Short mmCIF file of C-alpha atoms in Angstrom, two decimals:
data_model
loop_
_atom_site.label_atom_id
_atom_site.label_comp_id
_atom_site.label_asym_id
_atom_site.label_seq_id
_atom_site.Cartn_x
_atom_site.Cartn_y
_atom_site.Cartn_z
CA MET A 20 -0.02 0.05 0.03
CA LYS A 21 1.48 3.35 -0.73
CA SER A 22 2.34 6.05 2.04
CA TYR A 23 -0.21 8.36 1.16
CA LEU A 24 -2.55 5.40 2.18
CA LYS A 25 -1.66 4.40 5.07
CA SER A 26 -1.53 7.96 6.40
CA LEU A 27 -5.40 8.14 5.96
CA PHE A 28 -5.58 4.71 7.63
CA GLU A 29 -3.36 5.14 10.91
CA GLN A 30 -6.00 5.41 13.12
CA GLN A 31 -7.49 2.54 12.06
CA SER A 32 -6.82 -1.61 12.69
CA TYR A 33 -6.86 -3.31 9.43
CA ASP A 34 -5.36 -6.03 7.75
CA GLU A 35 -2.38 -4.60 5.69
CA ASP A 36 -3.01 -7.44 2.88
CA ASN A 37 -6.60 -5.85 2.49
CA PHE A 38 -8.25 -4.64 0.11
CA PHE A 39 -9.56 -0.88 0.87
CA LEU A 40 -13.14 0.60 0.39
CA ILE A 41 -14.46 3.93 -0.40
CA ALA A 42 -18.17 3.81 0.42
CA GLY A 43 -21.28 6.11 1.75
CA PRO A 44 -24.13 7.75 0.05
CA CYS A 45 -24.07 9.58 -3.30
CA VAL A 46 -25.21 12.78 -2.34
CA ILE A 47 -25.38 14.16 1.26
CA GLU A 48 -29.19 14.62 1.82
CA SER A 49 -28.99 14.91 5.87
CA GLU A 50 -26.49 14.63 8.91
CA GLU A 51 -29.00 11.85 10.02
CA LEU A 52 -27.97 9.77 6.89
CA LEU A 53 -24.28 10.70 7.19
CA MET A 54 -23.83 9.18 10.75
CA GLU A 55 -26.33 6.01 10.01
CA THR A 56 -24.32 4.83 6.90
CA ALA A 57 -21.18 5.69 8.69
CA ASP A 58 -21.52 3.78 12.03
CA LYS A 59 -22.84 0.37 10.09
CA VAL A 60 -20.21 0.61 7.49
CA VAL A 61 -17.13 1.90 10.17
CA ALA A 62 -18.42 -1.36 11.99
CA ILE A 63 -18.03 -3.99 9.30
CA CYS A 64 -14.86 -2.44 8.34
CA LYS A 65 -13.07 -3.17 11.72
CA LYS A 66 -14.74 -7.04 11.92
CA LEU A 67 -13.27 -7.55 8.65
CA GLY A 68 -10.11 -5.47 8.67
CA ILE A 69 -10.74 -3.18 5.73
CA PRO A 70 -9.33 0.05 5.63
CA TYR A 71 -12.61 2.54 5.11
CA ILE A 72 -12.83 6.30 3.29
CA PHE A 73 -16.28 7.70 3.72
CA LYS A 74 -17.61 9.19 0.43
CA SER A 75 -20.55 11.05 0.16
CA SER A 76 -20.88 14.22 -2.40
CA TYR A 77 -21.78 17.61 -0.93
CA ARG A 78 -23.05 18.79 -3.98
CA LYS A 79 -24.00 16.72 -7.07
CA ALA A 80 -23.35 19.40 -10.86
CA ASN A 81 -23.57 15.99 -13.19
CA ARG A 82 -27.58 15.46 -13.47
CA THR A 83 -29.98 14.45 -16.33
CA SER A 84 -32.27 16.97 -15.45
CA ALA A 85 -32.89 20.34 -14.11
CA SER A 86 -35.32 19.33 -11.71
CA SER A 87 -33.12 16.29 -10.27
CA PHE A 88 -31.57 16.74 -6.85
CA THR A 89 -28.62 18.71 -6.71
CA GLY A 90 -27.03 19.39 -2.80
CA ILE A 91 -28.26 21.01 0.82
CA GLY A 92 -25.63 23.65 0.15
CA ASP A 93 -22.16 23.26 0.13
CA GLU A 94 -20.99 24.38 3.28
CA GLN A 95 -23.34 22.50 5.18
CA ALA A 96 -23.28 19.51 3.45
CA LEU A 97 -19.25 19.91 3.48
CA GLN A 98 -19.32 20.32 7.37
CA TYR A 99 -21.36 17.14 7.66
CA LEU A 100 -18.49 15.53 5.90
CA GLN A 101 -15.88 16.72 8.35
CA LYS A 102 -18.08 15.45 11.20
CA VAL A 103 -17.88 12.10 9.69
CA GLY A 104 -14.17 11.47 9.85
CA ALA A 105 -13.69 13.71 13.17
CA THR A 106 -16.19 11.23 14.88
CA TYR A 107 -14.51 7.98 13.00
CA SER A 108 -11.81 8.56 13.03
CA ILE A 109 -11.52 7.57 9.00
CA PRO A 110 -10.78 9.53 5.77
CA THR A 111 -13.59 11.13 3.85
CA THR A 112 -13.72 12.15 0.43
CA THR A 113 -16.00 14.07 -1.83
CA ASP A 114 -16.09 15.41 -5.78
CA ILE A 115 -15.31 18.65 -7.01
CA HIS A 116 -16.59 19.64 -10.68
CA ALA A 117 -14.71 23.49 -11.26
CA HIS A 118 -11.20 24.51 -10.29
CA ASP A 119 -12.43 26.79 -8.13
CA GLU A 120 -14.07 24.46 -5.65
CA ALA A 121 -10.72 22.85 -5.34
CA VAL A 122 -9.93 24.75 -1.63
CA MET A 123 -13.02 24.76 -0.07
CA ALA A 124 -13.72 20.73 -0.42
CA ALA A 125 -9.77 20.57 0.96
CA THR A 126 -10.26 22.29 4.49
CA TYR A 127 -13.31 19.49 5.15
CA ALA A 128 -12.30 16.71 2.96
CA ASP A 129 -8.98 14.20 3.03
CA ILE A 130 -9.29 13.16 -0.83
CA LEU A 131 -10.60 15.16 -3.60
CA GLN A 132 -12.45 13.04 -6.28
CA ILE A 133 -12.64 14.18 -9.73
CA PRO A 134 -15.40 12.58 -12.13
CA ALA A 135 -15.24 10.58 -14.96
CA PHE A 136 -16.29 13.40 -17.27
CA LEU A 137 -14.13 15.48 -16.02
CA CYS A 138 -10.88 13.60 -15.88
CA ARG A 139 -9.11 15.21 -18.41
CA GLN A 140 -9.64 18.55 -17.67
CA THR A 141 -6.12 20.39 -16.67
CA ASP A 142 -6.76 23.09 -14.35
CA LEU A 143 -9.14 21.18 -12.27
CA LEU A 144 -6.97 18.44 -12.00
CA GLU A 145 -4.25 20.83 -11.45
CA ALA A 146 -5.91 23.09 -8.71
CA ALA A 147 -6.97 19.66 -6.82
CA ALA A 148 -3.07 18.75 -6.86
CA ARG A 149 -2.00 22.06 -5.34
CA THR A 150 -3.95 21.74 -2.55
CA GLY A 151 -2.05 18.86 -1.39
CA LYS A 152 -4.90 16.33 -1.09
CA VAL A 153 -5.02 12.93 -2.85
CA VAL A 154 -6.74 13.22 -5.76
CA ASN A 155 -8.49 10.14 -6.91
CA VAL A 156 -9.76 10.42 -10.55
CA LYS A 157 -12.31 7.97 -12.41
CA LYS A 158 -11.64 6.95 -15.76
CA GLY A 159 -14.25 8.73 -18.33
CA GLN A 160 -16.67 6.34 -19.73
CA PHE A 161 -14.76 7.39 -23.05
CA ILE A 162 -11.31 6.51 -22.54
CA SER A 163 -9.17 3.38 -22.07
CA GLY A 164 -6.87 2.28 -18.90
CA PRO A 165 -3.50 2.91 -20.82
CA ALA A 166 -4.23 7.39 -21.59
CA MET A 167 -5.33 7.65 -17.97
CA LYS A 168 -1.46 8.31 -17.96
CA PHE A 169 -2.12 11.62 -18.84
CA ALA A 170 -4.23 12.65 -16.06
CA VAL A 171 -1.30 11.21 -13.66
CA GLU A 172 0.86 13.25 -15.12
CA LYS A 173 -0.88 16.18 -15.05
CA ILE A 174 -1.41 15.96 -11.64
CA TYR A 175 2.69 14.73 -11.02
CA LYS A 176 4.04 18.01 -12.73
CA ALA A 177 1.50 20.35 -10.03
CA GLY A 178 3.09 18.82 -7.56
CA ASN A 179 1.23 15.79 -5.78
CA GLU A 180 2.03 12.47 -6.32
CA LYS A 181 -0.85 11.04 -4.62
CA VAL A 182 -3.42 9.91 -6.88
CA ILE A 183 -6.02 6.83 -6.67
CA LEU A 184 -7.53 6.19 -10.41
CA THR A 185 -10.18 4.76 -10.05
CA ASP A 186 -12.37 2.47 -12.86
CA ARG A 187 -16.16 2.86 -13.34
CA GLY A 188 -16.78 1.46 -16.48
CA ASN A 189 -17.10 2.61 -20.78
CA SER A 190 -19.68 3.65 -22.58
CA PHE A 191 -21.72 0.74 -24.25
CA GLY A 192 -24.27 2.52 -26.38
CA TYR A 193 -25.97 5.82 -25.60
CA THR A 194 -27.63 3.66 -22.61
CA ASP A 195 -25.08 1.33 -20.70
CA LEU A 196 -22.02 0.84 -19.61
CA VAL A 197 -19.98 -2.99 -19.87
CA VAL A 198 -16.43 -2.41 -17.61
CA ASP A 199 -12.96 -3.68 -19.22
CA TYR A 200 -11.39 -5.71 -16.36
CA ARG A 201 -7.92 -5.37 -18.63
CA ASN A 202 -8.20 -1.49 -17.04
CA ILE A 203 -7.63 -2.48 -13.15
CA PRO A 204 -3.57 -3.94 -14.62
CA TRP A 205 -3.47 -1.47 -17.39
CA MET A 206 -4.06 1.84 -14.96
CA GLN A 207 -1.56 0.07 -11.57
CA GLU A 208 0.94 0.34 -14.84
CA HIS A 209 1.47 3.58 -14.47
CA GLY A 210 2.33 3.70 -10.48
CA VAL A 211 -0.84 4.67 -8.49
CA PRO A 212 -3.89 2.31 -6.45
CA VAL A 213 -6.63 1.73 -8.63
CA VAL A 214 -9.94 1.34 -7.86
CA MET A 215 -12.79 -0.36 -9.26
CA ASP A 216 -16.19 1.64 -8.96
CA CYS A 217 -18.85 -1.28 -8.45
CA THR A 218 -22.41 0.98 -8.38
CA HIS A 219 -21.47 3.84 -10.63
CA SER A 220 -19.90 0.87 -14.11
CA LEU A 221 -23.76 -0.48 -13.37
CA GLN A 222 -25.10 2.90 -14.59
CA GLN A 223 -27.98 3.01 -17.15
CA PRO A 224 -27.89 6.49 -18.59
CA ASN A 225 -29.30 8.65 -20.91
CA GLN A 226 -33.28 7.39 -20.01
CA SER A 227 -35.39 9.16 -21.72
CA SER A 228 -37.21 9.53 -18.13
CA GLY A 229 -34.68 11.80 -16.98
CA VAL A 230 -33.39 9.76 -14.56
CA THR A 231 -30.56 7.66 -14.58
CA GLY A 232 -31.05 3.54 -14.12
CA GLY A 233 -29.18 1.32 -12.97
CA ASN A 234 -28.80 -3.02 -12.32
CA PRO A 235 -27.40 -3.18 -7.72
CA GLN A 236 -28.58 -6.42 -8.70
CA LEU A 237 -25.30 -6.80 -10.09
CA ILE A 238 -22.84 -5.21 -8.05
CA GLY A 239 -21.70 -8.47 -6.24
CA THR A 240 -20.21 -9.36 -9.80
CA ILE A 241 -18.52 -6.46 -10.83
CA ALA A 242 -17.08 -6.32 -7.49
CA LYS A 243 -15.63 -10.04 -6.96
CA ALA A 244 -14.70 -9.94 -10.32
CA ALA A 245 -12.38 -6.93 -9.90
CA ILE A 246 -10.89 -8.12 -6.47
CA ALA A 247 -9.49 -11.52 -8.31
CA ALA A 248 -8.19 -9.19 -11.33
CA GLY A 249 -6.46 -7.37 -8.31
CA ALA A 250 -7.81 -4.37 -8.14
CA ASP A 251 -6.20 -2.11 -5.00
CA GLY A 252 -9.50 -0.89 -3.97
CA ILE A 253 -13.48 -1.45 -4.61
CA PHE A 254 -15.86 2.10 -4.20
CA ILE A 255 -19.41 1.30 -3.47
CA GLU A 256 -22.19 3.67 -3.17
CA THR A 257 -24.32 2.69 -0.10
CA HIS A 258 -27.95 3.37 1.41
CA PRO A 259 -29.87 2.80 3.98
CA ASN A 260 -32.97 2.84 1.61
CA PRO A 261 -31.87 2.88 -2.40
CA ALA A 262 -35.52 3.55 -2.89
CA VAL A 263 -35.78 6.82 -1.42
CA ALA A 264 -32.43 8.12 -2.03
CA LYS A 265 -32.24 11.62 -3.87
CA SER A 266 -29.47 10.40 -5.99
CA ASP A 267 -28.34 7.44 -7.92
CA GLY A 268 -31.04 5.33 -6.18
CA ALA A 269 -30.90 3.34 -9.09
CA ASN A 270 -27.77 1.53 -8.78
CA MET A 271 -26.94 1.55 -4.82
CA LEU A 272 -26.34 -1.16 -2.70
CA ARG A 273 -28.66 -1.43 -0.15
CA LEU A 274 -26.78 -1.03 3.26
CA ASP A 275 -28.04 -4.29 5.25
CA LEU A 276 -26.75 -6.32 1.96
CA LEU A 277 -22.79 -4.98 2.53
CA GLU A 278 -21.67 -6.81 5.51
CA ASP A 279 -21.92 -10.33 3.37
CA LEU A 280 -20.70 -8.48 0.10
CA LEU A 281 -17.60 -7.47 1.56
CA THR A 282 -17.46 -10.91 3.76
CA GLN A 283 -17.15 -12.94 0.14
CA LEU A 284 -15.01 -10.56 -1.01
CA VAL A 285 -12.30 -10.71 1.88
CA LYS A 286 -11.89 -14.55 1.10
CA ILE A 287 -11.46 -13.88 -2.60
CA ARG A 288 -9.08 -11.95 -1.80
CA LYS A 289 -7.04 -14.28 0.43
CA ALA A 290 -7.61 -16.67 -1.91
CA LEU A 291 -5.59 -14.78 -4.38
CA GLN A 292 -2.03 -14.26 -1.73
#
């Protein structure tokens, strides 16, 4: 594990041979939602020896419809995110969408996430890098794993070598995605940890209804294959009741199903060692 990841997990007790987990609700809906989710996931990860990063977006900028929920207010949401990190002594991450958001978000979060659609946005990557925080770049749906070397280089040239790359599938027609697991070892060749986003890779975007669809019943399939392919980390958006979630409910994992899935993934990881 890279030293910059180890420093994030220094307050956690975990198996150093395990994968790490990035998980949480898609968007910050309320303080209560964050605390309920974090409390349960922290307990599961402690039991299974999995290092854990809490994730939730303070604002959703990329929405299909103008009427879609975008957030409760930037500062309030970020304060809730920071409270989760302080309460449970875990690192947190959230995504940013423009270069002028980087410094603000870095005040509250330990990792800045770059959305897939923006992975080529040079000023955004450079701004995130200059905060000194770990930068997690999601691979664009339209980009190959080898081509992500350019995103890594931009961050390095801005003076920051703390990078994670996350795969979230590739566009397959207009309304579906497909995962090419070759991208895991290909992106690891760039010398950075590689994560598989097991929920966004199951999205069915661009629906005529204006609401993104999904295939959450396949989350376990995507996750198991990613661990078998050697992924360093797993990304799972989870919610106590995805049916009422205000964003990406169609492809989030129900929170009460998370422990069983992670238990299976730990077994696969151990079998490969």
